[in-house]
């Protein structure tokens, strides 16, 4: 059976400040091309790594449009909640968000910690984003109930192949019984790799909200699993770049791509800036709250409430 994996499209109605093209049109083209791939390649199931929308509160017209697009794919779409999908990094808020509407409209199905059987002997576990996720690699451990089945783990966490900054989890530190580990959140992506019998894949973000170095241009990952003999764990994959994608020089204001070190410096500076001004995207304000709260050892309940309040007062499209 064939699975198509995508992650982090960050669908939004307005343009990111860094883009000179029409972002929402570019996202529409990408999703329509994916619909074609699903039909041409006879894809059975789609798995989505989260950050479907850039904000939990995008416009109703945008949500309606994507309900239609996702339904036109005519295959089940299993998703997890990313950091941008929920309010205050809190998965309990899903029903109030744009993702919640997609679920209620039956356009996507939410994965959870209880394995979902998406095909005979093929199970998927989903780990939504939470700000606690990367505190301990053990948070990525999932257990297999039947050794002969194929277990897929889908996560929205800062899983990386080499040290990053802030909180992250290295692939090599993850112990899991999953045969396949599909990750979103880290937009540059990394080269697929097999570690301790688990195949790790992150093709990178479908939407480009920032001009960063990437491993692949915006792509989908097509997985072919021999479901007749699951015990053989025969999983083929290919990363397929989308044809409608134009070079980054034609979509970004600045030609120079940010290297990791520069990105880190900018993000640190943004955090300092957010102490002085309210003119920042809510995501930066939330990172700042988390940073200070951790330094000050603020109670979890208070952190949760503070993150929700920031989202409530800074909602935008
Ligand atoms: Mn993202």
Tab-separated table of C-alpha atoms and ligand atoms in Angstrom:
chain	number	residue	atom	x	y	z
A	1	UNK	CA	0.000	0.000	0.000
A	2	UNK	CA	1.094	3.547	-0.632
A	3	UNK	CA	1.258	6.429	1.832
A	4	UNK	CA	1.921	10.048	0.985
A	5	UNK	CA	3.517	12.059	3.804
A	6	UNK	CA	3.485	15.856	3.902
A	7	UNK	CA	4.147	18.338	6.665
A	8	UNK	CA	4.127	22.017	7.636
A	9	UNK	CA	2.310	23.763	4.771
A	10	UNK	CA	1.524	26.718	7.071
A	11	UNK	CA	-1.536	27.689	5.012
A	12	UNK	CA	-2.465	31.339	5.548
A	13	UNK	CA	-4.489	33.996	3.791
A	14	UNK	CA	-1.912	36.773	3.931
A	15	UNK	CA	1.699	36.958	2.799
A	16	UNK	CA	4.641	36.304	5.130
A	17	UNK	CA	6.708	39.531	5.243
A	18	UNK	CA	9.622	37.753	3.579
A	19	UNK	CA	7.671	36.724	0.446
A	20	UNK	CA	7.256	38.706	-2.785
A	21	UNK	CA	4.925	36.254	-4.544
A	22	UNK	CA	1.353	35.367	-3.588
A	23	UNK	CA	1.812	32.860	-0.760
A	24	UNK	CA	-1.777	31.604	-0.546
A	25	UNK	CA	-1.887	31.039	-4.323
A	26	UNK	CA	1.394	29.150	-4.189
A	27	UNK	CA	-0.002	26.932	-1.396
A	28	UNK	CA	-3.183	26.312	-3.402
A	29	UNK	CA	-1.078	25.226	-6.410
A	30	UNK	CA	0.966	22.887	-4.225
A	31	UNK	CA	-2.143	21.253	-2.763
A	32	UNK	CA	-3.721	20.831	-6.200
A	33	UNK	CA	-0.521	19.205	-7.495
A	34	UNK	CA	-0.527	16.871	-4.476
A	35	UNK	CA	-4.116	15.931	-5.387
A	36	UNK	CA	-2.865	14.947	-8.852
A	37	UNK	CA	0.030	12.900	-7.411
A	38	UNK	CA	-2.442	11.068	-5.137
A	39	UNK	CA	-4.508	10.074	-8.180
A	40	UNK	CA	-1.621	9.344	-10.587
A	41	UNK	CA	0.391	7.331	-8.042
A	42	UNK	CA	-2.673	5.532	-6.613
A	43	UNK	CA	-1.939	6.720	-3.074
A	44	UNK	CA	-4.079	4.954	-0.455
A	45	UNK	CA	-3.587	7.139	2.603
A	46	UNK	CA	-2.154	10.563	3.446
A	47	UNK	CA	-0.302	11.224	6.697
A	48	UNK	CA	0.134	14.861	7.713
A	49	UNK	CA	2.837	16.046	10.126
A	50	UNK	CA	0.997	19.153	11.361
A	51	UNK	CA	1.071	22.939	11.081
A	52	UNK	CA	-1.656	22.606	8.458
A	53	UNK	CA	-2.607	26.234	9.056
A	54	UNK	CA	-0.206	28.956	10.113
A	55	UNK	CA	-2.605	30.068	12.837
A	56	UNK	CA	-5.418	28.385	14.799
A	57	UNK	CA	-7.742	31.168	13.647
A	58	UNK	CA	-7.404	31.608	9.869
A	59	UNK	CA	-10.392	32.990	7.966
A	60	UNK	CA	-13.490	30.858	7.514
A	61	UNK	CA	-13.209	31.129	3.706
A	62	UNK	CA	-9.711	29.614	3.849
A	63	UNK	CA	-10.905	26.747	6.052
A	64	UNK	CA	-13.842	26.079	3.686
A	65	UNK	CA	-11.533	26.102	0.676
A	66	UNK	CA	-9.219	23.509	2.245
A	67	UNK	CA	-12.105	21.298	3.389
A	68	UNK	CA	-12.988	21.085	-0.322
A	69	UNK	CA	-9.387	20.508	-1.435
A	70	UNK	CA	-8.724	17.772	1.152
A	71	UNK	CA	-12.020	16.028	0.382
A	72	UNK	CA	-11.254	16.132	-3.356
A	73	UNK	CA	-8.190	13.948	-2.667
A	74	UNK	CA	-10.639	11.112	-1.896
A	75	UNK	CA	-8.262	9.292	0.461
A	76	UNK	CA	-8.189	9.295	4.271
A	77	UNK	CA	-5.928	12.042	5.683
A	78	UNK	CA	-4.491	11.301	9.126
A	79	UNK	CA	-2.973	14.306	10.888
A	80	UNK	CA	-1.384	15.467	14.102
A	81	UNK	CA	-1.558	18.926	15.640
A	82	UNK	CA	1.465	21.135	15.088
A	83	UNK	CA	2.658	24.084	17.164
A	84	UNK	CA	0.719	26.539	14.952
A	85	UNK	CA	-2.504	24.500	14.845
A	86	UNK	CA	-3.475	24.893	18.486
A	87	UNK	CA	-3.923	27.768	20.910
A	88	UNK	CA	-1.105	28.283	23.405
A	89	UNK	CA	0.708	25.055	22.385
A	90	UNK	CA	-2.186	23.286	24.112
A	91	UNK	CA	-3.770	20.325	22.317
A	92	UNK	CA	-6.843	20.589	24.541
A	93	UNK	CA	-7.857	23.646	22.467
A	94	UNK	CA	-8.119	21.738	19.140
A	95	UNK	CA	-11.931	21.871	18.923
A	96	UNK	CA	-11.750	25.700	18.912
A	97	UNK	CA	-9.252	25.892	16.035
A	98	UNK	CA	-9.194	25.751	12.229
A	99	UNK	CA	-7.816	22.201	12.522
A	100	UNK	CA	-10.784	21.392	14.782
A	101	UNK	CA	-13.136	22.465	11.981
A	102	UNK	CA	-11.294	20.231	9.468
A	103	UNK	CA	-11.744	17.315	11.877
A	104	UNK	CA	-15.425	18.099	12.527
A	105	UNK	CA	-16.006	18.329	8.753
A	106	UNK	CA	-14.344	14.902	8.387
A	107	UNK	CA	-11.725	16.362	6.036
A	108	UNK	CA	-8.910	15.033	8.254
A	109	UNK	CA	-8.728	12.529	11.117
A	110	UNK	CA	-6.649	13.209	14.197
A	111	UNK	CA	-4.080	10.596	15.220
A	112	UNK	CA	-3.406	9.928	18.870
A	113	UNK	CA	-1.400	7.822	21.292
A	114	UNK	CA	-3.702	4.845	20.718
A	115	UNK	CA	-2.544	3.226	17.437
A	116	UNK	CA	-4.887	3.734	14.471
A	117	UNK	CA	-4.984	0.830	12.012
A	118	UNK	CA	-4.812	2.589	8.636
A	119	UNK	CA	-4.432	-0.630	6.662
A	120	UNK	CA	-4.352	-4.277	7.539
A	121	UNK	CA	-1.398	-4.711	9.971
A	122	UNK	CA	-0.240	-1.105	9.528
A	123	UNK	CA	-0.719	1.131	12.565
A	124	UNK	CA	0.007	4.827	13.144
A	125	UNK	CA	0.583	6.634	16.422
A	126	UNK	CA	0.536	10.438	16.491
A	127	UNK	CA	2.394	12.712	18.894
A	128	UNK	CA	1.026	16.251	18.787
A	129	UNK	CA	3.280	19.188	19.483
A	130	UNK	CA	3.677	20.258	23.094
A	131	UNK	CA	6.253	22.546	24.640
A	132	UNK	CA	7.373	19.688	26.894
A	133	UNK	CA	8.034	17.256	24.029
A	134	UNK	CA	11.746	17.934	23.548
A	135	UNK	CA	12.628	17.925	27.232
A	136	UNK	CA	13.351	14.202	27.131
A	137	UNK	CA	13.993	11.843	24.172
A	138	UNK	CA	11.881	9.258	26.053
A	139	UNK	CA	8.821	11.318	25.097
A	140	UNK	CA	9.260	9.850	21.607
A	141	UNK	CA	9.124	6.240	22.751
A	142	UNK	CA	6.218	4.261	21.379
A	143	UNK	CA	5.614	0.600	22.025
A	144	UNK	CA	4.556	-1.991	19.521
A	145	UNK	CA	1.724	-4.261	20.581
A	146	UNK	CA	2.387	-6.855	17.883
A	147	UNK	CA	5.905	-7.439	16.553
A	148	UNK	CA	4.622	-8.559	13.153
A	149	UNK	CA	2.722	-5.372	12.407
A	150	UNK	CA	4.214	-2.216	10.937
A	151	UNK	CA	4.143	0.704	13.353
A	152	UNK	CA	4.435	4.277	12.073
A	153	UNK	CA	5.112	7.134	14.504
A	154	UNK	CA	4.203	10.664	13.387
A	155	UNK	CA	5.458	13.574	15.484
A	156	UNK	CA	5.561	17.353	15.513
A	157	UNK	CA	8.686	17.984	17.568
A	158	UNK	CA	12.165	19.456	17.144
A	159	UNK	CA	13.773	16.237	15.943
A	160	UNK	CA	17.090	16.959	14.212
A	161	UNK	CA	20.061	15.105	12.761
A	162	UNK	CA	22.626	17.514	14.243
A	163	UNK	CA	22.595	19.880	17.254
A	164	UNK	CA	20.243	22.817	16.889
A	165	UNK	CA	19.546	25.471	19.495
A	166	UNK	CA	16.963	25.906	22.230
A	167	UNK	CA	15.317	22.546	22.850
A	168	UNK	CA	15.773	19.745	20.368
A	169	UNK	CA	16.054	15.968	20.207
A	170	UNK	CA	18.720	14.181	18.207
A	171	UNK	CA	17.567	11.291	16.036
A	172	UNK	CA	20.297	9.081	17.500
A	173	UNK	CA	18.904	9.589	21.037
A	174	UNK	CA	15.408	8.417	20.116
A	175	UNK	CA	14.540	4.896	21.197
A	176	UNK	CA	11.268	3.722	19.755
A	177	UNK	CA	9.736	0.491	18.560
A	178	UNK	CA	8.238	2.206	15.510
A	179	UNK	CA	9.450	0.945	12.116
A	180	UNK	CA	8.915	4.321	10.496
A	181	UNK	CA	9.229	7.742	12.145
A	182	UNK	CA	7.699	10.677	10.262
A	183	UNK	CA	8.528	14.115	11.586
A	184	UNK	CA	7.486	17.690	10.950
A	185	UNK	CA	8.236	20.953	12.804
A	186	UNK	CA	11.890	21.320	11.697
A	187	UNK	CA	11.366	23.120	8.383
A	188	UNK	CA	14.744	22.471	6.681
A	189	UNK	CA	14.137	18.684	6.882
A	190	UNK	CA	16.920	16.102	6.888
A	191	UNK	CA	18.161	13.202	4.773
A	192	UNK	CA	16.118	10.041	5.424
A	193	UNK	CA	18.103	7.699	7.656
A	194	UNK	CA	17.772	4.330	9.342
A	195	UNK	CA	18.795	4.287	13.007
A	196	UNK	CA	18.260	1.294	15.328
A	197	UNK	CA	15.854	-0.379	12.855
A	198	UNK	CA	13.688	2.742	12.530
A	199	UNK	CA	13.516	4.708	9.289
A	200	UNK	CA	13.446	8.465	10.081
A	201	UNK	CA	11.987	10.880	7.509
A	202	UNK	CA	11.343	14.622	7.457
A	203	UNK	CA	11.075	15.974	3.877
A	204	UNK	CA	10.952	19.577	5.163
A	205	UNK	CA	8.115	22.087	5.207
A	206	UNK	CA	5.677	22.301	2.316
A	207	UNK	CA	5.257	26.031	2.851
A	208	UNK	CA	8.238	28.361	2.889
A	209	UNK	CA	7.561	31.070	5.468
A	210	UNK	CA	11.250	31.824	5.923
A	211	UNK	CA	14.264	31.849	3.583
A	212	UNK	CA	16.362	29.088	5.080
A	213	UNK	CA	18.735	26.422	3.824
A	214	UNK	CA	16.737	23.295	3.060
A	215	UNK	CA	17.674	19.704	2.293
A	216	UNK	CA	14.950	19.362	-0.383
A	217	UNK	CA	12.787	21.893	-2.226
A	218	UNK	CA	9.149	21.685	-1.007
A	219	UNK	CA	8.357	17.997	-1.523
A	220	UNK	CA	6.118	15.102	-0.631
A	221	UNK	CA	7.349	11.727	0.541
A	222	UNK	CA	5.824	8.644	-1.062
A	223	UNK	CA	6.117	5.446	0.956
A	224	UNK	CA	5.454	2.028	-0.467
A	225	UNK	CA	4.875	-0.629	2.163
A	226	UNK	CA	4.574	-4.307	1.388
A	227	UNK	CA	1.560	-4.887	3.614
A	228	UNK	CA	1.189	-8.543	2.629
A	229	UNK	CA	4.343	-9.424	4.556
A	230	UNK	CA	4.522	-6.817	7.339
A	231	UNK	CA	7.037	-8.915	9.255
A	232	UNK	CA	9.591	-8.181	6.488
A	233	UNK	CA	9.340	-4.445	7.269
A	234	UNK	CA	9.758	-3.705	3.606
A	235	UNK	CA	9.382	0.081	3.347
A	236	UNK	CA	10.439	1.897	0.170
A	237	UNK	CA	10.392	5.661	0.039
A	238	UNK	CA	11.017	8.468	-2.402
A	239	UNK	CA	11.104	12.211	-1.858
A	240	UNK	CA	9.237	13.880	-4.727
A	241	UNK	CA	9.794	17.635	-5.216
A	242	UNK	CA	6.673	19.475	-6.377
A	243	UNK	CA	6.806	20.704	-9.985
A	244	UNK	CA	4.979	23.977	-9.258
A	245	UNK	CA	7.702	25.124	-6.854
A	246	UNK	CA	9.697	28.122	-8.089
A	247	UNK	CA	13.289	28.882	-7.016
A	248	UNK	CA	13.603	30.696	-3.686
A	249	UNK	CA	15.056	33.773	-5.435
A	250	UNK	CA	11.626	34.302	-7.054
A	251	UNK	CA	9.629	34.071	-3.843
A	252	UNK	CA	11.788	35.808	-1.247
A	253	UNK	CA	12.718	39.462	-0.881
A	254	UNK	CA	16.277	38.674	0.102
A	255	UNK	CA	18.452	36.495	-2.080
A	256	UNK	CA	20.737	35.306	0.696
A	257	UNK	CA	19.567	32.262	2.522
A	258	UNK	CA	19.951	32.308	6.266
A	259	UNK	CA	22.436	29.755	7.582
A	260	UNK	CA	21.582	28.081	10.883
A	261	UNK	CA	23.928	30.323	12.857
A	262	UNK	CA	22.433	33.533	11.441
A	263	UNK	CA	18.893	32.210	12.001
A	264	UNK	CA	19.761	31.508	15.642
A	265	UNK	CA	21.141	35.012	16.120
A	266	UNK	CA	18.063	36.577	14.524
A	267	UNK	CA	15.697	34.502	16.650
A	268	UNK	CA	17.574	35.441	19.821
A	269	UNK	CA	17.417	39.088	18.808
A	270	UNK	CA	13.681	38.789	18.066
A	271	UNK	CA	13.163	37.429	21.545
A	272	UNK	CA	14.983	40.403	23.085
A	273	UNK	CA	13.010	42.750	20.854
A	274	UNK	CA	9.712	41.276	21.928
A	275	UNK	CA	10.460	42.509	25.447
A	276	UNK	CA	10.478	46.049	24.111
A	277	UNK	CA	7.689	45.986	21.559
A	278	UNK	CA	4.350	44.339	20.955
A	279	UNK	CA	4.837	44.414	17.177
A	280	UNK	CA	5.856	40.798	16.812
A	281	UNK	CA	4.208	37.639	15.640
A	282	UNK	CA	2.625	35.858	18.576
A	283	UNK	CA	4.927	32.910	18.136
A	284	UNK	CA	7.946	34.911	19.272
A	285	UNK	CA	6.070	36.224	22.304
A	286	UNK	CA	5.148	32.663	23.224
A	287	UNK	CA	8.751	31.448	22.928
A	288	UNK	CA	9.745	34.290	25.232
A	289	UNK	CA	7.121	33.298	27.804
A	290	UNK	CA	8.406	29.728	27.756
A	291	UNK	CA	12.018	30.813	28.106
A	292	UNK	CA	11.381	33.135	31.053
A	293	UNK	CA	8.921	30.732	32.681
A	294	UNK	CA	11.488	27.958	32.596
A	295	UNK	CA	14.212	30.210	34.028
A	296	UNK	CA	11.870	31.364	36.789
A	297	UNK	CA	10.488	27.835	37.335
A	298	UNK	CA	6.921	29.043	36.867
A	299	UNK	CA	4.155	26.533	37.540
A	300	UNK	CA	2.917	24.538	34.489
A	301	UNK	CA	-0.692	25.663	34.971
A	302	UNK	CA	0.360	29.337	34.862
A	303	UNK	CA	2.472	28.771	31.710
A	304	UNK	CA	-0.478	27.086	29.967
A	305	UNK	CA	-2.799	29.964	30.812
A	306	UNK	CA	-0.244	32.612	29.771
A	307	UNK	CA	0.242	30.931	26.364
A	308	UNK	CA	-3.511	30.779	25.775
A	309	UNK	CA	-3.940	34.443	26.726
A	310	UNK	CA	-1.224	35.480	24.234
A	311	UNK	CA	-3.020	33.606	21.454
A	312	UNK	CA	-6.417	35.027	22.429
A	313	UNK	CA	-5.182	38.619	22.307
A	314	UNK	CA	-2.933	38.275	19.263
A	315	UNK	CA	-5.121	36.227	16.910
A	316	UNK	CA	-4.469	37.070	13.286
A	317	UNK	CA	-4.914	35.417	9.932
B	1	LIG	MN1	5.972	24.477	11.256
